[in-house]
Coordinates of C-alpha atoms (C1' of nucleotides) in Angstrom, one line a residue:
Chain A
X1 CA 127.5 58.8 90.9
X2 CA 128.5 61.3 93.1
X3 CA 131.4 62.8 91.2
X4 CA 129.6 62.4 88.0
X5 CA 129.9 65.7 86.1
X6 CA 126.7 67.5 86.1
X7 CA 125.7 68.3 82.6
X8 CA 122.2 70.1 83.0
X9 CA 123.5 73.5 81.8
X10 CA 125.3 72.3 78.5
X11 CA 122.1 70.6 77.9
X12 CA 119.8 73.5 78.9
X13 CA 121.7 75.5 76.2
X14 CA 121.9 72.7 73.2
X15 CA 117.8 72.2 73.7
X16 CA 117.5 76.3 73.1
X17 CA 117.0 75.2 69.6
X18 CA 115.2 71.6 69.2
X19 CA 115.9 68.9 72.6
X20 CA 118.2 66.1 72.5
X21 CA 116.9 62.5 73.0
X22 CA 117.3 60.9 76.1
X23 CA 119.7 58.6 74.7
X24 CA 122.3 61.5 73.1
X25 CA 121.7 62.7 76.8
X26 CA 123.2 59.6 77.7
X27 CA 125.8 59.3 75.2
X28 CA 126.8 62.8 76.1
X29 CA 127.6 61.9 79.9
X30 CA 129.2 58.6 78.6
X31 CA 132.1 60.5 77.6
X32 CA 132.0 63.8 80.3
X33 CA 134.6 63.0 82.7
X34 CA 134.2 63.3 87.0
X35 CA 135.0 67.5 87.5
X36 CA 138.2 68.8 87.3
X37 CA 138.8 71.3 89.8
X38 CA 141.2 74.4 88.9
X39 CA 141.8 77.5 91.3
X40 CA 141.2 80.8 90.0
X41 CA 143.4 82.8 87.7
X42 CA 145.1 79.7 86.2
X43 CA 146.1 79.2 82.7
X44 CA 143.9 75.7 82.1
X45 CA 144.3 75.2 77.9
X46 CA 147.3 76.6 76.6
X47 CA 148.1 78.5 73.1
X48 CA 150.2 76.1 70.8
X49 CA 148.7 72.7 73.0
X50 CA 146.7 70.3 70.4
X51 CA 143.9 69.0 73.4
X52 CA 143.2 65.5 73.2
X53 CA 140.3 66.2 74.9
X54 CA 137.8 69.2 75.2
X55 CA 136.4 70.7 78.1
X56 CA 132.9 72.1 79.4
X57 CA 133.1 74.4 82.4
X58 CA 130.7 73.7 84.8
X59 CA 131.0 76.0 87.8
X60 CA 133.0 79.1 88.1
X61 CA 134.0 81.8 85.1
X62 CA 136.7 81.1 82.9
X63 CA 138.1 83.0 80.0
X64 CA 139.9 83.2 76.7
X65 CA 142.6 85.5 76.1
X66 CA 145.8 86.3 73.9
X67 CA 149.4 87.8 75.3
X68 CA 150.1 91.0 73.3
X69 CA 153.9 91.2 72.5
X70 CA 153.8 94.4 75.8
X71 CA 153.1 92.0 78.2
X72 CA 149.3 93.4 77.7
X73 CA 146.6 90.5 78.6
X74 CA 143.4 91.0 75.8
X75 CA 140.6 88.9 77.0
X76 CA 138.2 87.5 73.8
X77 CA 136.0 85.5 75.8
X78 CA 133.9 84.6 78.9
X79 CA 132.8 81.6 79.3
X80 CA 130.0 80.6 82.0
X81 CA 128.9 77.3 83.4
X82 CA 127.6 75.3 80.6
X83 CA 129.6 76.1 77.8
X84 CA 132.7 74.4 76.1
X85 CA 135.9 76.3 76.4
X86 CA 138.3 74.6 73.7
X87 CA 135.6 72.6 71.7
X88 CA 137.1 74.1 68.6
X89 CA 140.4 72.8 69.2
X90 CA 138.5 69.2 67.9
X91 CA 138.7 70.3 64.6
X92 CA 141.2 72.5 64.8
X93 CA 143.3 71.3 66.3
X94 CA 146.0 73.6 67.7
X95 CA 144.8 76.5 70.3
X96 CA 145.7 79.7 69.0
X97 CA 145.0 81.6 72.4
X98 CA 144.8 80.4 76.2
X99 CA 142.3 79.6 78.4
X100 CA 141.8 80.3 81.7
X101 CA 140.3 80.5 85.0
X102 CA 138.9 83.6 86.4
X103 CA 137.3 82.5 89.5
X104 CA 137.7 78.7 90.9
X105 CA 136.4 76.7 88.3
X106 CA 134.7 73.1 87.7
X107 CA 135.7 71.4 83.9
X108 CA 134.5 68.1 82.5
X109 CA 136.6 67.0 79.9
X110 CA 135.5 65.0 77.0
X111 CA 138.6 62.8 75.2
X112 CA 138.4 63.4 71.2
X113 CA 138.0 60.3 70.3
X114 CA 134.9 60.0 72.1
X115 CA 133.7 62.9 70.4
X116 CA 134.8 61.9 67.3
X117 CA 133.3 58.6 67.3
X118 CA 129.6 60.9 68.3
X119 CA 130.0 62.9 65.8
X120 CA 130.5 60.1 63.0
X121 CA 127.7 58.2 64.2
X122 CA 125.3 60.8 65.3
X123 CA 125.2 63.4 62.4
X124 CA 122.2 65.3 64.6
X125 CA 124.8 65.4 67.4
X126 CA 127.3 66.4 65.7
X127 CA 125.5 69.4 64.0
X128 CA 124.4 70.3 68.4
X129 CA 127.7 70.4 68.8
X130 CA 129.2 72.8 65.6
X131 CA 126.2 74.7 66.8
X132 CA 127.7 75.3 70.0
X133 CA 131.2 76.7 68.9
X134 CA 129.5 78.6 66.5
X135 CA 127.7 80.5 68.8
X136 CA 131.4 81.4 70.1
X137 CA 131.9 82.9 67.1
X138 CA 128.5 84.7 67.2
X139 CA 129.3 86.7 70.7
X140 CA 133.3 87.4 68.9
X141 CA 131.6 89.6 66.7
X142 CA 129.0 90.7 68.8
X143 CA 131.9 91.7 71.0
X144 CA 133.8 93.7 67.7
X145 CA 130.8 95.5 67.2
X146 CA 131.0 96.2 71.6
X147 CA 134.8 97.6 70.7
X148 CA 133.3 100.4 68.2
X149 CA 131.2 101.6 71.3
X150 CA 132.1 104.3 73.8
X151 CA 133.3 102.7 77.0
X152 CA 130.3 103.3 79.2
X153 CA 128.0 101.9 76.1
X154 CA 130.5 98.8 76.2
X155 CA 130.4 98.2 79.5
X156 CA 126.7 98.3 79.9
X157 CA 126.7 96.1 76.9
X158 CA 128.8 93.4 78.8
X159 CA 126.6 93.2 81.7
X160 CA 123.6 92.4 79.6
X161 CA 125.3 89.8 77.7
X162 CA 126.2 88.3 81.1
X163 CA 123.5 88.4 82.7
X164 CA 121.2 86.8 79.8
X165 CA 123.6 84.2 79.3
X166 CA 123.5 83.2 82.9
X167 CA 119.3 83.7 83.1
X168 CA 119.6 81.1 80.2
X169 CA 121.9 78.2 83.0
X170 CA 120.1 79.2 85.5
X171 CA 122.3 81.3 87.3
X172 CA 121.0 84.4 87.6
X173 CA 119.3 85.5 91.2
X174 CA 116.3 88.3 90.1
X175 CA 117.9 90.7 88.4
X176 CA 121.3 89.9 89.7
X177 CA 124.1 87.2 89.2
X178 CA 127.5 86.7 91.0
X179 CA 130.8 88.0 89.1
X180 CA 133.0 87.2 91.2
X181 CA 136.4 89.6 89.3
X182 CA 138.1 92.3 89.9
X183 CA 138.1 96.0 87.7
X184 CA 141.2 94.9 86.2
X185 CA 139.7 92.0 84.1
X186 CA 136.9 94.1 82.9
X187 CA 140.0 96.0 82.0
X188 CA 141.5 93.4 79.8
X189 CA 138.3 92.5 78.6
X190 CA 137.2 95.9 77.3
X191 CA 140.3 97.2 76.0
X192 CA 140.4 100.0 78.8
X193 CA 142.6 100.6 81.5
X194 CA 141.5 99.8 84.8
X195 CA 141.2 103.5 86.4
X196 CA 138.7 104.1 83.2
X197 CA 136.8 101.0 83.7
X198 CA 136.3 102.3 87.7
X199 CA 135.0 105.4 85.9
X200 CA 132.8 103.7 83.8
X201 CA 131.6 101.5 86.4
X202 CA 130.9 104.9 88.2
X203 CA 128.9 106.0 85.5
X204 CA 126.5 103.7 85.2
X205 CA 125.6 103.4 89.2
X206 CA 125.4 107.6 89.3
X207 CA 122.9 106.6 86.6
X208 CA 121.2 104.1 88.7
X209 CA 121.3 101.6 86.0
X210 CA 123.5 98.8 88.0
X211 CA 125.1 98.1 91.5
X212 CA 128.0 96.6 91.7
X213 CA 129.7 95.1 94.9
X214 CA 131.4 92.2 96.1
X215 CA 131.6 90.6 93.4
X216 CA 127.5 91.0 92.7
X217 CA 126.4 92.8 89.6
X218 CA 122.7 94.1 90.5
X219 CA 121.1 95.0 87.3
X220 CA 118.5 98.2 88.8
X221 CA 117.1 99.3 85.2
X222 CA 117.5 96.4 82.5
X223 CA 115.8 98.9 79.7
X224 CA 117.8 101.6 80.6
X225 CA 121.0 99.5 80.7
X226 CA 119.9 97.6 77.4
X227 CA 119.8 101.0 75.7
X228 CA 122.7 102.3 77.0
X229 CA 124.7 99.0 75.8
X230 CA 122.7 98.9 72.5
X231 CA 122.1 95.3 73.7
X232 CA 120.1 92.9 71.0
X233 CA 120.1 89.8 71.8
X234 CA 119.6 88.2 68.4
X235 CA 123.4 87.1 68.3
X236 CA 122.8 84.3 71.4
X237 CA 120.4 82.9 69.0
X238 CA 118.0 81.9 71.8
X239 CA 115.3 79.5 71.1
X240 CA 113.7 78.9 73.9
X241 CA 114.7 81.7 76.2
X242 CA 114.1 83.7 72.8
X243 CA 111.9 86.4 75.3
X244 CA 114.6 86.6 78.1
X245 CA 116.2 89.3 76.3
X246 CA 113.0 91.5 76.4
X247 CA 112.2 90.5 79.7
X248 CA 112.3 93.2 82.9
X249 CA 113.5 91.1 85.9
X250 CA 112.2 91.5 89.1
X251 CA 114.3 92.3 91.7
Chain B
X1 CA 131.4 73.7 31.8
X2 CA 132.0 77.1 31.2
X3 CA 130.2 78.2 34.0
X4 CA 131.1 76.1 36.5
X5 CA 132.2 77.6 39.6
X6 CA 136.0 77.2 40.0
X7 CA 136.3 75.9 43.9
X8 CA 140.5 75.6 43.6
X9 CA 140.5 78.5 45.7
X10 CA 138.3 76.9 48.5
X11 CA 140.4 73.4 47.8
X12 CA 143.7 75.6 48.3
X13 CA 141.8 76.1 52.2
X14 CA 140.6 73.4 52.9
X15 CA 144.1 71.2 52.4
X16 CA 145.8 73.5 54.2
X17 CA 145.9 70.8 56.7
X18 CA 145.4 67.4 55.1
X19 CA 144.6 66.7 51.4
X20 CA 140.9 66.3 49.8
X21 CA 140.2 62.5 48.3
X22 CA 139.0 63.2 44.1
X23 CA 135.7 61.8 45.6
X24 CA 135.2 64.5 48.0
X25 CA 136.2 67.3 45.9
X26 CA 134.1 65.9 43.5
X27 CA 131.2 65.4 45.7
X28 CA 131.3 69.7 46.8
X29 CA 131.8 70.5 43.2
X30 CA 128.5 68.5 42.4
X31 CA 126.7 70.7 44.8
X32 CA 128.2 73.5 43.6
X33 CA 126.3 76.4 41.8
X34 CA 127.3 77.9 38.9
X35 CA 128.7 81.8 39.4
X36 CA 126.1 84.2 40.9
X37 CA 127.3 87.7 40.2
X38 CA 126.5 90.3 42.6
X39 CA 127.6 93.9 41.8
X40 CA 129.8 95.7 44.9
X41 CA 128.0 97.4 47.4
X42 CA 125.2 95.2 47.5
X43 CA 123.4 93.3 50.6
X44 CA 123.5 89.5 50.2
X45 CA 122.2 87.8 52.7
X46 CA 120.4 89.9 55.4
X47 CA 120.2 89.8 59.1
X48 CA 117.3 88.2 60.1
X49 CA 117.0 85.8 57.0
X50 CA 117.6 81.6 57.2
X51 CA 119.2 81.1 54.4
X52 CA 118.7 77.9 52.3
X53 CA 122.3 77.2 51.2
X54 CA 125.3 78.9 51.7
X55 CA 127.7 80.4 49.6
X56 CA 130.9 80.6 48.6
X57 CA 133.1 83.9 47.5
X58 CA 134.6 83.2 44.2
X59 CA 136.1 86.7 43.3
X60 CA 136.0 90.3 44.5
X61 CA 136.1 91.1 47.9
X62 CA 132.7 90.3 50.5
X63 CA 132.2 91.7 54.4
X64 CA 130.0 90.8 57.4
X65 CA 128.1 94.0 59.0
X66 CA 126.2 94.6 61.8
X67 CA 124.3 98.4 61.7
X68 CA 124.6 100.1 64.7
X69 CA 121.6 102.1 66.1
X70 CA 122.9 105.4 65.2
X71 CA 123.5 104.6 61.7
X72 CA 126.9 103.3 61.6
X73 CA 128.4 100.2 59.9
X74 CA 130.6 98.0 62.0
X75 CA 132.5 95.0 59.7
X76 CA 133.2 92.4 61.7
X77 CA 134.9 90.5 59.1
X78 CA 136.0 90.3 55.6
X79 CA 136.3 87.7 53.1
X80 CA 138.2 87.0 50.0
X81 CA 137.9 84.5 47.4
X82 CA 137.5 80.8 49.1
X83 CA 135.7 81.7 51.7
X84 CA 132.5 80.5 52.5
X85 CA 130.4 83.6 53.8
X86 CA 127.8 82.5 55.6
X87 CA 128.2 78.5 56.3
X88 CA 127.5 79.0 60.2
X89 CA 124.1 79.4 58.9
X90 CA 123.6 75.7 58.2
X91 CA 123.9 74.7 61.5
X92 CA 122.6 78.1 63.1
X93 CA 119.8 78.6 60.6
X94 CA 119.4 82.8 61.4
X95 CA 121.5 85.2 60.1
X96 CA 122.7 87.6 63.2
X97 CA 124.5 90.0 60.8
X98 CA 124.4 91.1 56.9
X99 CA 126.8 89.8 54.1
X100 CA 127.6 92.4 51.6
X101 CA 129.8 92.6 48.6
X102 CA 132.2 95.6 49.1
X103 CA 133.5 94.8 45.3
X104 CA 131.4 93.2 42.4
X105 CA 131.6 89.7 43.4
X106 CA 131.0 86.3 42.5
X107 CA 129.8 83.4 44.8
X108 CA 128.5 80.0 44.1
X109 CA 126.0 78.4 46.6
X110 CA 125.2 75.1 47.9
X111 CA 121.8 73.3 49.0
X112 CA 122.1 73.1 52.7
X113 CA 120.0 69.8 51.7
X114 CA 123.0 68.4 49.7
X115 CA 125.5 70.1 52.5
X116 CA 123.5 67.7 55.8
X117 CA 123.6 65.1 53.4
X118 CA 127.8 65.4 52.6
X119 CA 128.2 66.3 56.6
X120 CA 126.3 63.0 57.5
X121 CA 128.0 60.8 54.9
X122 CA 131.5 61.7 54.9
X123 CA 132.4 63.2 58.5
X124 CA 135.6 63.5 57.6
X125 CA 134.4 66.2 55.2
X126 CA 132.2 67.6 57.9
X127 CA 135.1 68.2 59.8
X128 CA 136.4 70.3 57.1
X129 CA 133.5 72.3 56.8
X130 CA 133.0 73.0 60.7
X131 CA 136.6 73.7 60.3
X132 CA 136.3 76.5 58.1
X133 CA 133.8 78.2 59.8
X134 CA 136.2 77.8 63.2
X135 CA 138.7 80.1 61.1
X136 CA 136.6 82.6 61.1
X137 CA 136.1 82.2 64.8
X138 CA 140.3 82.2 65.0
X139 CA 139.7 85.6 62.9
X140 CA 137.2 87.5 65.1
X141 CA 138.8 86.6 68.0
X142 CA 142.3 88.2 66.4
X143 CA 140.1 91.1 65.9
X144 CA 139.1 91.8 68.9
X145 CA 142.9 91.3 70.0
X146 CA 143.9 94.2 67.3
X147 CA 140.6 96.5 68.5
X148 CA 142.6 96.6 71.7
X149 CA 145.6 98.3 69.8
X150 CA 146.0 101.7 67.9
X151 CA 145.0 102.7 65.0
X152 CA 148.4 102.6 63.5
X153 CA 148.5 98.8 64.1
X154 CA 145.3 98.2 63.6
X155 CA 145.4 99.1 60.4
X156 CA 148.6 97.1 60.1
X157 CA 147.8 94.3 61.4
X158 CA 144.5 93.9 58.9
X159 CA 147.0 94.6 55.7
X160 CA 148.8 92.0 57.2
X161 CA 146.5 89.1 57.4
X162 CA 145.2 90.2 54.4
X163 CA 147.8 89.8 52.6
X164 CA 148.7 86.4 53.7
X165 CA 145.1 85.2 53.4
X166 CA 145.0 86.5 49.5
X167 CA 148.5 84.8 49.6
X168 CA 146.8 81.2 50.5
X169 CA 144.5 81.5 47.5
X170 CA 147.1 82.8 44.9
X171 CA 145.7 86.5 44.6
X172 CA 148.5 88.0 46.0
X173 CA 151.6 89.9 43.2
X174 CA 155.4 89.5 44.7
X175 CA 154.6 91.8 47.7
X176 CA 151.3 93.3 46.3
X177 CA 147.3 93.1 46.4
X178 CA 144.5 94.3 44.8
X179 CA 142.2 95.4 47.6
X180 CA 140.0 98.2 46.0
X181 CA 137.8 99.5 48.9
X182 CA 137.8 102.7 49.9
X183 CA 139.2 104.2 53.5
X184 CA 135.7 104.8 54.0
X185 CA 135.3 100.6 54.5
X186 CA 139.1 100.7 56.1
X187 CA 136.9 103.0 58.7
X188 CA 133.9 101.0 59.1
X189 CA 136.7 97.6 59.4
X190 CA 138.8 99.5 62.1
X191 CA 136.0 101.2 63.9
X192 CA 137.8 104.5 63.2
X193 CA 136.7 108.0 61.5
X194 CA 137.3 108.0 57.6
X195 CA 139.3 111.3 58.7
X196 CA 141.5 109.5 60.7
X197 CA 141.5 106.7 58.8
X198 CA 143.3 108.7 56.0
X199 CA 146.0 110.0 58.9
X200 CA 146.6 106.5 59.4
X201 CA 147.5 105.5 56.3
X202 CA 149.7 108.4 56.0
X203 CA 152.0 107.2 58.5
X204 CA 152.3 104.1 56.8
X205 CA 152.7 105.2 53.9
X206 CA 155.8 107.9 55.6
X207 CA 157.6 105.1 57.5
X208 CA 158.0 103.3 53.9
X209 CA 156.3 100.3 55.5
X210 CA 153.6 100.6 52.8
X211 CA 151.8 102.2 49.0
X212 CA 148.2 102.5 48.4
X213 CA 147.1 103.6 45.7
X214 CA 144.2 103.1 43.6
X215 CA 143.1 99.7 44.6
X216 CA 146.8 98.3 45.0
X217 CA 148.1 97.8 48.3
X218 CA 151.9 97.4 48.3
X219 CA 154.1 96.0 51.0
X220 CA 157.7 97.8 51.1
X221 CA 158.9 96.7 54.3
X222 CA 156.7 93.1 55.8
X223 CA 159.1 92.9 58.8
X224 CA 158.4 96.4 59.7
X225 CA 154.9 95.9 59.1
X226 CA 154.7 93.0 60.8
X227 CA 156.2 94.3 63.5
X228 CA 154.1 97.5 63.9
X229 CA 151.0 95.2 63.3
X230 CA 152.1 92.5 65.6
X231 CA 151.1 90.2 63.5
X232 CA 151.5 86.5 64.1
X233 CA 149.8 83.9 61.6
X234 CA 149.1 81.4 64.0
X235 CA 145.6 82.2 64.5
X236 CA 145.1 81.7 60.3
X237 CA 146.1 78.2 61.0
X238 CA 148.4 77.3 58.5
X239 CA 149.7 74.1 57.4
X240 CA 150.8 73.2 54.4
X241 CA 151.7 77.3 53.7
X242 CA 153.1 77.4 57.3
X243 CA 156.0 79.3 57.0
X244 CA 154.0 81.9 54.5
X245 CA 153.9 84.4 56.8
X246 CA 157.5 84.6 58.2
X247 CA 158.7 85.1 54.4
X248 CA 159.8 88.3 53.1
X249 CA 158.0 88.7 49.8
X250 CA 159.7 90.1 47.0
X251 CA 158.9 92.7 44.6
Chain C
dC1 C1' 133.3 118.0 30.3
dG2 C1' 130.6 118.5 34.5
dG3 C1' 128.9 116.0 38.4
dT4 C1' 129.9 112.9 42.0
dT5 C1' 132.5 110.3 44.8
dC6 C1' 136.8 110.0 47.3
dA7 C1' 141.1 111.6 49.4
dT8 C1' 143.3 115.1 52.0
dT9 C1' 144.1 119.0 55.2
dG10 C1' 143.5 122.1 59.4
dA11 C1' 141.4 123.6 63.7
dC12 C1' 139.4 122.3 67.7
dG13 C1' 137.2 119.3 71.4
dC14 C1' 136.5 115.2 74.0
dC15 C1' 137.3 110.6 75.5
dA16 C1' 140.3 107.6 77.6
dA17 C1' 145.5 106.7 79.0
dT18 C1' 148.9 107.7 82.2
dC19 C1' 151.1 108.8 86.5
dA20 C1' 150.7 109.2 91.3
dA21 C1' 148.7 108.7 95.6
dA22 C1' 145.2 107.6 99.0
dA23 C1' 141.5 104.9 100.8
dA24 C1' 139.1 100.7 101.3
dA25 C1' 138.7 95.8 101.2
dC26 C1' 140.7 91.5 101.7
dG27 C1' 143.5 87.6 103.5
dT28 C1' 146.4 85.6 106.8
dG29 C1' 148.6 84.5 111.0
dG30 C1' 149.0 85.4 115.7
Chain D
dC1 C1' 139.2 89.0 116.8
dC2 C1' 142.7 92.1 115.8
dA3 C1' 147.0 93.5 113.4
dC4 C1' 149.2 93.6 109.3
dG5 C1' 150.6 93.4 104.5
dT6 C1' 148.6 93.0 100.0
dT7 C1' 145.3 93.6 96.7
dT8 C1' 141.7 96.3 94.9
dT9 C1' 139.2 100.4 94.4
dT10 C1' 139.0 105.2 94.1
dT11 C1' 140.4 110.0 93.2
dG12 C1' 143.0 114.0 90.9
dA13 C1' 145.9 116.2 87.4
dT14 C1' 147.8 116.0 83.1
dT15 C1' 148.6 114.2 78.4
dG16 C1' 147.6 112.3 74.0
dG17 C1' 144.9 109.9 70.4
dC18 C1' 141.1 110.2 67.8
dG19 C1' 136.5 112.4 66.5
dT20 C1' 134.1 116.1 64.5
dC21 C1' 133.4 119.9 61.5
dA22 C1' 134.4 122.2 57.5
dA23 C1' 136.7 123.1 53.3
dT24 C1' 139.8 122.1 49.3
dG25 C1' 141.6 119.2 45.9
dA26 C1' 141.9 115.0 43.2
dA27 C1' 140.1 111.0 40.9
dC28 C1' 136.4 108.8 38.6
dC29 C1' 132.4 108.3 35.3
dG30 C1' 128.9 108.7 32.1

DNA sequence: CGGTTCATTGACGCCAATCAAAAAACGTGG
DNA sequence: CCACGTTTTTTGATTGGCGTCAATGAACCG
């Protein structure tokens, strides 16, 4: 059992809304297969592939993102431990877009046909599930909105979406969490270039709202920061964790 | 039968990729309402809300918003006849954003009741419908990829897809569209200033790539649109109309 | 026909890109 | 543990794209 895929954080985030039973717990880590382990920065799903399987990322931060005909790199998505990275690809079948590593990174792949056979004989499951990668599509707009923002406002909007999605696996340390990239991602993810997003960054420690070293994001005023990134946290569609968003953590 | 909602246009969708049995298309039209009318500019379902059923556009032109502290209105997506505007609520149940008409529309609505029943009857049909929402996940995602450009191909890139998407569902005219908004939407869309907005399409309009004029959107040149725009269909994901998008429409 | 909305134009300012270079951190092998 | 090349962060100077403000003109509508 050793190198059985831990699935504790997909479940943490499914249960937000009503828990699973014990036995589509089960069912669930029937089909997860023993973690796949993939180094950072490597392309792990790629655009045009039709997946026969789908996979959850459990450690590590992994990422979504399209090649603009300049050679340009646009990020569309982070993805933390606990969620699925391609589990639209089940019904849709072709990627249109890439994912990959950011850091080192943990998968558990799922084969379609497993999840196929779930979702025609566990209607409950299979609505858990559609749930999840609509919640993808939730944050895409949440993130259209972030592009209409200033830069610092985006930025500071970023960080708070981080950091409540990792509160809500676990993986957030006080009021700080481990981001292990470098300026340039935030670069690709913001739509900035990377000497602005050192700027920003600037901005918002001379403002004493975050640290950010070594890979560590610090989070030294949540309201201020929340403000700054006009953060609402109504787009994660939290049940459980529906306060986190409100919440002041302690350093 | 006169007022019966016409659902070819969400048929023409949802075969894109493999054909609907008489049963099944009978089975949505049964749940079907008949033709709500909504008048443009007009809320439709509000953040906030959980709706009952969801609805699909029949005619005129619908958007997603999200208001943004200071007033403004960022779109975050917009739909045209065939789309279903707000299925992620079935299995998300809130409403993080606002539908709106932008032109007088006309939906019909289903009973999320009769949609859990179809989904946990028929899962190939509840494939479909998780599939549809997943397209508008493939769009936000291209969104954010085309917030990451200028405004020149921003706004290229959207008259673009729209065109090809009105072309799915038959609403398109040789190489023309009615899309009567005004730039003040185009603004809210691109996360631009109406001012510039106007610029924008001036330079369009002065490379001969494009006419717009009262509601009519022309295409004069789709490879040089294209081009500008970047556009590549593959995030639409296109099957049986496929090779739509490579095709130089006449006029 | 008159009021209202919408499109257009010009002047000016600011935010972020770009280019270039230096400093700091990191990684690796000796 | 230090030396070294490489990556990453930081800084400065300059440029350009887009926002803002304000005003005019054109289209629409009852």
């Amino acid at each position: 059992m050793q190198d059985q895929a831990n699935l504790e954080r997909l479940f943490n985030r499914m249960e937000e809304r009503r828990p699973l039973t014990a036995a589509q717990k089960a069912e669930l880590q029937r089909v997860a297969s023993p973690p796949i382990v993939v180094p950072a920065k490597t392309d792990y799903v790629l655009e045009g592939a039709r997946p026969s399987k789908s996979s959850l990322l459990l450690s590590g931060f992994a990422c979504r993102y399209t090649l603009m005909p300049d050679g340009r790199r646009q990020i569309t998505a982070i993805h933390v431990p606990g969620d699925f990275v391609d589990l639209h690809s089940l019904p849709l079948e072709v990627m249109d877009h890439t994912v990959a590593s950011l850091t080192d990174c943990q998968f558990s792949a799922a084969d379609h046909r497993d999840l196929m056979r779930i979702i025609s004989n566990d209607p409950d499951l299979a609505l858990g599930l559609w749930r999840l990668t609509l919640l993808d599509g939730a944050l895409h707009r949440e993130w259209i909105v972030a592009f209409a923002m200033n830069a610092v406002e985006h930025l500071a909007h970023l960080l708070c979406e981080l950091f409540v999605r990792l509160k809500v696996v676990g993986l957030t340390d006080g009021a700080s969490f481990e981001f292990p990239v470098t300026q340039e991602v935030l670069a690709e993810t913001l739509g900035l270039s990377p000497v602005h997003v050192n700027r920003t960054l600037q901005d918002l420690r001379s403002n004493h709202l975050i640290s950010f070293d070594r890979g560590r994001v610090s989070i030294l005023d949540w309201t201020g920061l929340r403000e700054v990134g006009k953060f609402d946290a109504t787009h994660l569609h939290l049940g459980k964790h529906r306060d986190l968003a409100a919440m002041i953590p302690t350093s």
